[in-house]
PDB file of C-alpha atoms in Angstrom:
ATOM      1  CA  MET A   1     -44.765 -41.662 164.647  1.00 39.00           C
ATOM      2  CA  VAL A   2     -43.134 -43.902 162.035  1.00 42.00           C
ATOM      3  CA  ASP A   3     -45.473 -46.196 160.132  1.00 51.00           C
ATOM      4  CA  PRO A   4     -43.949 -49.617 159.258  1.00 52.00           C
ATOM      5  CA  ASN A   5     -45.959 -49.462 156.042  1.00 51.00           C
ATOM      6  CA  GLN A   6     -44.174 -46.348 154.803  1.00 53.00           C
ATOM      7  CA  PRO A   7     -40.900 -46.408 152.824  1.00 49.00           C
ATOM      8  CA  SER A   8     -37.765 -45.975 154.871  1.00 48.00           C
ATOM      9  CA  ALA A   9     -34.569 -44.138 154.059  1.00 43.00           C
ATOM     10  CA  PRO A  10     -31.528 -46.178 153.040  1.00 37.00           C
ATOM     11  CA  PHE A  11     -29.820 -47.552 156.132  1.00 34.00           C
ATOM     12  CA  GLY A  12     -26.260 -46.726 155.210  1.00 36.00           C
ATOM     13  CA  GLY A  13     -26.383 -43.561 153.117  1.00 36.00           C
ATOM     14  CA  ALA A  14     -26.879 -42.855 149.443  1.00 39.00           C
ATOM     15  CA  ASP A  15     -29.270 -45.143 147.603  1.00 43.00           C
ATOM     16  CA  ASP A  16     -27.181 -46.095 144.588  1.00 53.00           C
ATOM     17  CA  GLY A  17     -28.817 -49.442 143.921  1.00 70.00           C
ATOM     18  CA  ARG A  18     -32.153 -51.138 143.614  1.00 83.00           C
ATOM     19  CA  ARG A  19     -34.906 -51.391 146.203  1.00 91.00           C
ATOM     20  CA  LEU A  20     -37.872 -53.679 146.664  1.00 92.00           C
ATOM     21  CA  GLU A  21     -40.364 -53.431 149.509  1.00 95.00           C
ATOM     22  CA  LEU A  22     -42.633 -56.299 150.476  1.00 94.00           C
ATOM     23  CA  THR A  23     -45.263 -56.036 153.179  1.00 95.00           C
ATOM     24  CA  ILE A  24     -46.945 -59.130 154.548  1.00 95.00           C
ATOM     25  CA  ASP A  25     -49.565 -59.816 157.175  1.00 96.00           C
ATOM     26  CA  SER A  26     -48.144 -61.089 160.478  1.00 96.00           C
ATOM     27  CA  SER A  27     -48.938 -64.702 159.667  1.00 95.00           C
ATOM     28  CA  LEU A  28     -46.321 -67.420 159.313  1.00 95.00           C
ATOM     29  CA  ASP A  29     -48.299 -68.660 156.299  1.00 94.00           C
ATOM     30  CA  HIS A  30     -47.064 -65.642 154.312  1.00 93.00           C
ATOM     31  CA  LEU A  31     -43.349 -66.356 154.741  1.00 95.00           C
ATOM     32  CA  SER A  32     -43.308 -68.479 151.581  1.00 93.00           C
ATOM     33  CA  LEU A  33     -43.987 -65.292 149.585  1.00 92.00           C
ATOM     34  CA  ILE A  34     -40.801 -63.786 150.999  1.00 93.00           C
ATOM     35  CA  THR A  35     -38.687 -66.868 150.295  1.00 93.00           C
ATOM     36  CA  SER A  36     -39.922 -66.987 146.706  1.00 94.00           C
ATOM     37  CA  ALA A  37     -39.024 -63.346 146.181  1.00 94.00           C
ATOM     38  CA  LEU A  38     -35.617 -63.704 147.857  1.00 95.00           C
ATOM     39  CA  GLN A  39     -34.750 -66.753 145.744  1.00 94.00           C
ATOM     40  CA  GLY A  40     -35.224 -64.724 142.578  1.00 94.00           C
ATOM     41  CA  ILE A  41     -33.410 -61.683 143.968  1.00 94.00           C
ATOM     42  CA  CYS A  42     -30.415 -63.708 145.152  1.00 95.00           C
ATOM     43  CA  GLU A  43     -30.191 -65.528 141.828  1.00 93.00           C
ATOM     44  CA  ASP A  44     -30.400 -62.238 139.927  1.00 92.00           C
ATOM     45  CA  LEU A  45     -27.590 -60.805 142.076  1.00 93.00           C
ATOM     46  CA  GLY A  46     -25.318 -63.778 141.438  1.00 94.00           C
ATOM     47  CA  PHE A  47     -25.338 -65.470 144.835  1.00 96.00           C
ATOM     48  CA  ASP A  48     -24.589 -69.193 144.715  1.00 96.00           C
ATOM     49  CA  GLN A  49     -27.128 -71.665 146.083  1.00 95.00           C
ATOM     50  CA  GLU A  50     -25.503 -71.827 149.527  1.00 96.00           C
ATOM     51  CA  GLY A  51     -25.373 -68.046 149.879  1.00 96.00           C
ATOM     52  CA  SER A  52     -28.975 -67.722 148.706  1.00 96.00           C
ATOM     53  CA  LEU A  53     -30.181 -70.297 151.221  1.00 95.00           C
ATOM     54  CA  GLU A  54     -28.289 -68.596 154.051  1.00 96.00           C
ATOM     55  CA  ILE A  55     -29.819 -65.223 153.185  1.00 97.00           C
ATOM     56  CA  GLU A  56     -33.317 -66.732 152.968  1.00 96.00           C
ATOM     57  CA  LEU A  57     -32.849 -68.524 156.289  1.00 94.00           C
ATOM     58  CA  CYS A  58     -31.779 -65.319 158.028  1.00 95.00           C
ATOM     59  CA  ALA A  59     -34.675 -63.331 156.573  1.00 97.00           C
ATOM     60  CA  VAL A  60     -37.197 -66.015 157.559  1.00 96.00           C
ATOM     61  CA  GLU A  61     -35.724 -66.232 161.079  1.00 93.00           C
ATOM     62  CA  ALA A  62     -35.958 -62.447 161.524  1.00 95.00           C
ATOM     63  CA  LEU A  63     -39.491 -62.299 160.093  1.00 97.00           C
ATOM     64  CA  THR A  64     -40.582 -65.238 162.236  1.00 94.00           C
ATOM     65  CA  ASN A  65     -39.248 -63.455 165.323  1.00 91.00           C
ATOM     66  CA  ALA A  66     -41.211 -60.333 164.379  1.00 94.00           C
ATOM     67  CA  ILE A  67     -44.405 -62.356 163.994  1.00 96.00           C
ATOM     68  CA  VAL A  68     -44.011 -64.727 166.939  1.00 93.00           C
ATOM     69  CA  HIS A  69     -42.393 -62.372 169.463  1.00 90.00           C
ATOM     70  CA  GLY A  70     -43.356 -58.916 168.201  1.00 91.00           C
ATOM     71  CA  TYR A  71     -46.982 -59.711 167.500  1.00 93.00           C
ATOM     72  CA  CYS A  72     -47.344 -62.836 169.715  1.00 91.00           C
ATOM     73  CA  GLY A  73     -48.300 -64.845 166.634  1.00 93.00           C
ATOM     74  CA  GLU A  74     -51.363 -62.692 166.027  1.00 93.00           C
ATOM     75  CA  SER A  75     -52.242 -62.032 162.390  1.00 95.00           C
ATOM     76  CA  GLY A  76     -53.670 -58.733 161.202  1.00 96.00           C
ATOM     77  CA  HIS A  77     -50.485 -56.684 161.631  1.00 96.00           C
ATOM     78  CA  ARG A  78     -47.970 -55.607 159.024  1.00 96.00           C
ATOM     79  CA  VAL A  79     -44.365 -56.700 158.719  1.00 97.00           C
ATOM     80  CA  ARG A  80     -42.225 -55.027 156.074  1.00 96.00           C
ATOM     81  CA  LEU A  81     -39.136 -56.355 154.343  1.00 97.00           C
ATOM     82  CA  THR A  82     -37.100 -53.867 152.360  1.00 96.00           C
ATOM     83  CA  VAL A  83     -34.392 -55.239 150.083  1.00 96.00           C
ATOM     84  CA  ASP A  84     -31.694 -52.773 148.983  1.00 95.00           C
ATOM     85  CA  THR A  85     -28.575 -53.174 146.915  1.00 92.00           C
ATOM     86  CA  ALA A  86     -26.230 -50.306 147.537  1.00 87.00           C
ATOM     87  CA  GLY A  87     -22.525 -49.841 148.084  1.00 89.00           C
ATOM     88  CA  GLY A  88     -21.715 -53.428 147.103  1.00 92.00           C
ATOM     89  CA  GLU A  89     -24.074 -54.866 149.721  1.00 95.00           C
ATOM     90  CA  LEU A  90     -27.382 -56.642 149.905  1.00 96.00           C
ATOM     91  CA  GLN A  91     -29.330 -55.053 152.747  1.00 97.00           C
ATOM     92  CA  LEU A  92     -32.457 -56.665 154.165  1.00 97.00           C
ATOM     93  CA  ARG A  93     -34.422 -54.537 156.601  1.00 97.00           C
ATOM     94  CA  ILE A  94     -37.299 -56.059 158.586  1.00 96.00           C
ATOM     95  CA  VAL A  95     -39.621 -53.577 160.321  1.00 97.00           C
ATOM     96  CA  ASP A  96     -42.532 -54.283 162.621  1.00 95.00           C
ATOM     97  CA  ALA A  97     -44.535 -52.263 165.134  1.00 94.00           C
ATOM     98  CA  GLY A  98     -44.864 -55.122 167.618  1.00 90.00           C
ATOM     99  CA  HIS A  99     -43.560 -55.508 171.160  1.00 85.00           C
ATOM    100  CA  ALA A 100     -40.086 -54.113 171.679  1.00 82.00           C
ATOM    101  CA  ILE A 101     -37.131 -56.396 171.067  1.00 73.00           C
ATOM    102  CA  PRO A 102     -35.504 -56.799 174.485  1.00 65.00           C
ATOM    103  CA  PRO A 103     -32.111 -55.058 174.795  1.00 65.00           C
ATOM    104  CA  LYS A 104     -30.392 -58.406 175.471  1.00 68.00           C
ATOM    105  CA  ALA A 105     -31.681 -59.753 172.140  1.00 61.00           C
ATOM    106  CA  ARG A 106     -30.211 -56.747 170.284  1.00 61.00           C
ATOM    107  CA  ARG A 107     -26.654 -57.921 170.980  1.00 62.00           C
ATOM    108  CA  ARG A 108     -24.772 -60.760 169.310  1.00 60.00           C
ATOM    109  CA  PRO A 109     -25.736 -63.882 171.265  1.00 56.00           C
ATOM    110  CA  PRO A 110     -23.221 -66.452 172.456  1.00 58.00           C
ATOM    111  CA  GLY A 111     -23.248 -69.814 170.725  1.00 60.00           C
ATOM    112  CA  PRO A 112     -26.018 -72.182 171.764  1.00 59.00           C
ATOM    113  CA  ALA A 113     -25.128 -74.314 174.791  1.00 57.00           C
ATOM    114  CA  PHE A 114     -25.802 -77.950 174.006  1.00 55.00           C
ATOM    115  CA  ASP A 115     -23.958 -81.201 173.542  1.00 56.00           C
ATOM    116  CA  PRO A 116     -23.785 -82.036 169.809  1.00 57.00           C
ATOM    117  CA  GLU A 117     -23.439 -85.720 170.745  1.00 66.00           C
ATOM    118  CA  ASP A 118     -26.770 -85.625 172.613  1.00 59.00           C
ATOM    119  CA  LEU A 119     -29.650 -84.627 170.324  1.00 59.00           C
ATOM    120  CA  ALA A 120     -32.001 -84.410 173.312  1.00 63.00           C
ATOM    121  CA  SER A 121     -29.912 -81.477 174.607  1.00 54.00           C
ATOM    122  CA  VAL A 122     -30.500 -79.388 171.460  1.00 55.00           C
ATOM    123  CA  PRO A 123     -33.003 -76.648 172.363  1.00 54.00           C
ATOM    124  CA  ASN A 124     -36.190 -76.238 170.332  1.00 56.00           C
ATOM    125  CA  HIS A 125     -35.888 -72.444 170.345  1.00 56.00           C
ATOM    126  CA  GLY A 126     -33.278 -69.759 170.752  1.00 55.00           C
ATOM    127  CA  ARG A 127     -30.914 -70.438 167.852  1.00 63.00           C
ATOM    128  CA  GLY A 128     -32.325 -67.991 165.296  1.00 75.00           C
ATOM    129  CA  LEU A 129     -30.417 -64.879 166.327  1.00 81.00           C
ATOM    130  CA  PHE A 130     -27.219 -66.893 166.682  1.00 80.00           C
ATOM    131  CA  LEU A 131     -27.634 -68.175 163.107  1.00 85.00           C
ATOM    132  CA  ILE A 132     -28.459 -64.721 161.780  1.00 90.00           C
ATOM    133  CA  HIS A 133     -25.333 -63.209 163.347  1.00 87.00           C
ATOM    134  CA  HIS A 134     -23.201 -66.128 162.185  1.00 88.00           C
ATOM    135  CA  LEU A 135     -24.395 -66.200 158.558  1.00 93.00           C
ATOM    136  CA  MET A 136     -24.681 -62.493 157.738  1.00 95.00           C
ATOM    137  CA  ASP A 137     -21.759 -60.090 157.385  1.00 95.00           C
ATOM    138  CA  ARG A 138     -23.381 -57.532 159.668  1.00 95.00           C
ATOM    139  CA  VAL A 139     -26.527 -57.416 161.773  1.00 93.00           C
ATOM    140  CA  GLU A 140     -28.031 -54.368 163.457  1.00 93.00           C
ATOM    141  CA  ILE A 141     -31.075 -54.605 165.700  1.00 90.00           C
ATOM    142  CA  ARG A 142     -32.716 -51.391 166.852  1.00 91.00           C
ATOM    143  CA  ARG A 143     -35.806 -50.289 168.671  1.00 90.00           C
ATOM    144  CA  HIS A 144     -37.177 -46.957 167.611  1.00 89.00           C
ATOM    145  CA  THR A 145     -39.942 -45.279 169.576  1.00 88.00           C
ATOM    146  CA  ASP A 146     -42.690 -47.303 167.960  1.00 91.00           C
ATOM    147  CA  ARG A 147     -41.034 -49.990 165.864  1.00 93.00           C
ATOM    148  CA  ASN A 148     -38.407 -52.699 165.702  1.00 93.00           C
ATOM    149  CA  GLU A 149     -35.899 -52.697 162.893  1.00 94.00           C
ATOM    150  CA  ILE A 150     -33.488 -55.479 162.000  1.00 94.00           C
ATOM    151  CA  LEU A 151     -30.869 -54.869 159.330  1.00 96.00           C
ATOM    152  CA  LEU A 152     -29.164 -57.868 157.740  1.00 97.00           C
ATOM    153  CA  ILE A 153     -26.202 -57.144 155.454  1.00 97.00           C
ATOM    154  CA  ARG A 154     -24.317 -59.444 153.106  1.00 97.00           C
ATOM    155  CA  ALA A 155     -21.641 -58.403 150.616  1.00 96.00           C
ATOM    156  CA  LEU A 156     -22.722 -58.816 147.015  1.00 95.00           C
ATOM    157  CA  PRO A 157     -20.843 -61.434 145.008  1.00 92.00           C
ATOM    158  CA  THR A 158     -17.634 -60.130 143.411  1.00 78.00           C
ATOM    159  CA  GLY A 159     -18.281 -57.911 140.434  1.00 61.00           C
ATOM    160  CA  ILE A 160     -21.874 -57.068 141.407  1.00 54.00           C
ATOM    161  CA  ARG A 161     -22.327 -53.474 142.548  1.00 48.00           C
ATOM    162  CA  GLY A 162     -26.097 -53.307 142.951  1.00 47.00           C
ATOM    163  CA  SER A 163     -27.008 -51.505 139.787  1.00 46.00           C
TER     164      SER A 163
END
């Protein structure tokens, strides 16, 4: 049985960069800790403000899904974010031991269906995975026997190799 509180192996192979692991309680109130950490990490890696905000948005969307859907909004569970820089990429891995991510949600979703001229037609929910897939270079969503794992990958800015 894999414990979401234990370190995980690098997703894509050799770990030639830096790694930071943050574990929070499954409460939306703790997401600000993640955004603060990601702001500093993205700045340190040379991402511009737009890139940093996109990365933060995707991480918060994925973490929110883990808390709201995986744990039904119930606090007292652990959600882990691992940040790796390896192979010229920033890799964010979100792991939770909540309810399984449905197979349909593991695939790239189609664009949201609404009329941009009619604000009342814009749905309140259901755009997070679309945004994540649109803003990140690569997204992998997996269900292991006892945990969900979402990998978000973004190329590091030119000249940064993760060391």
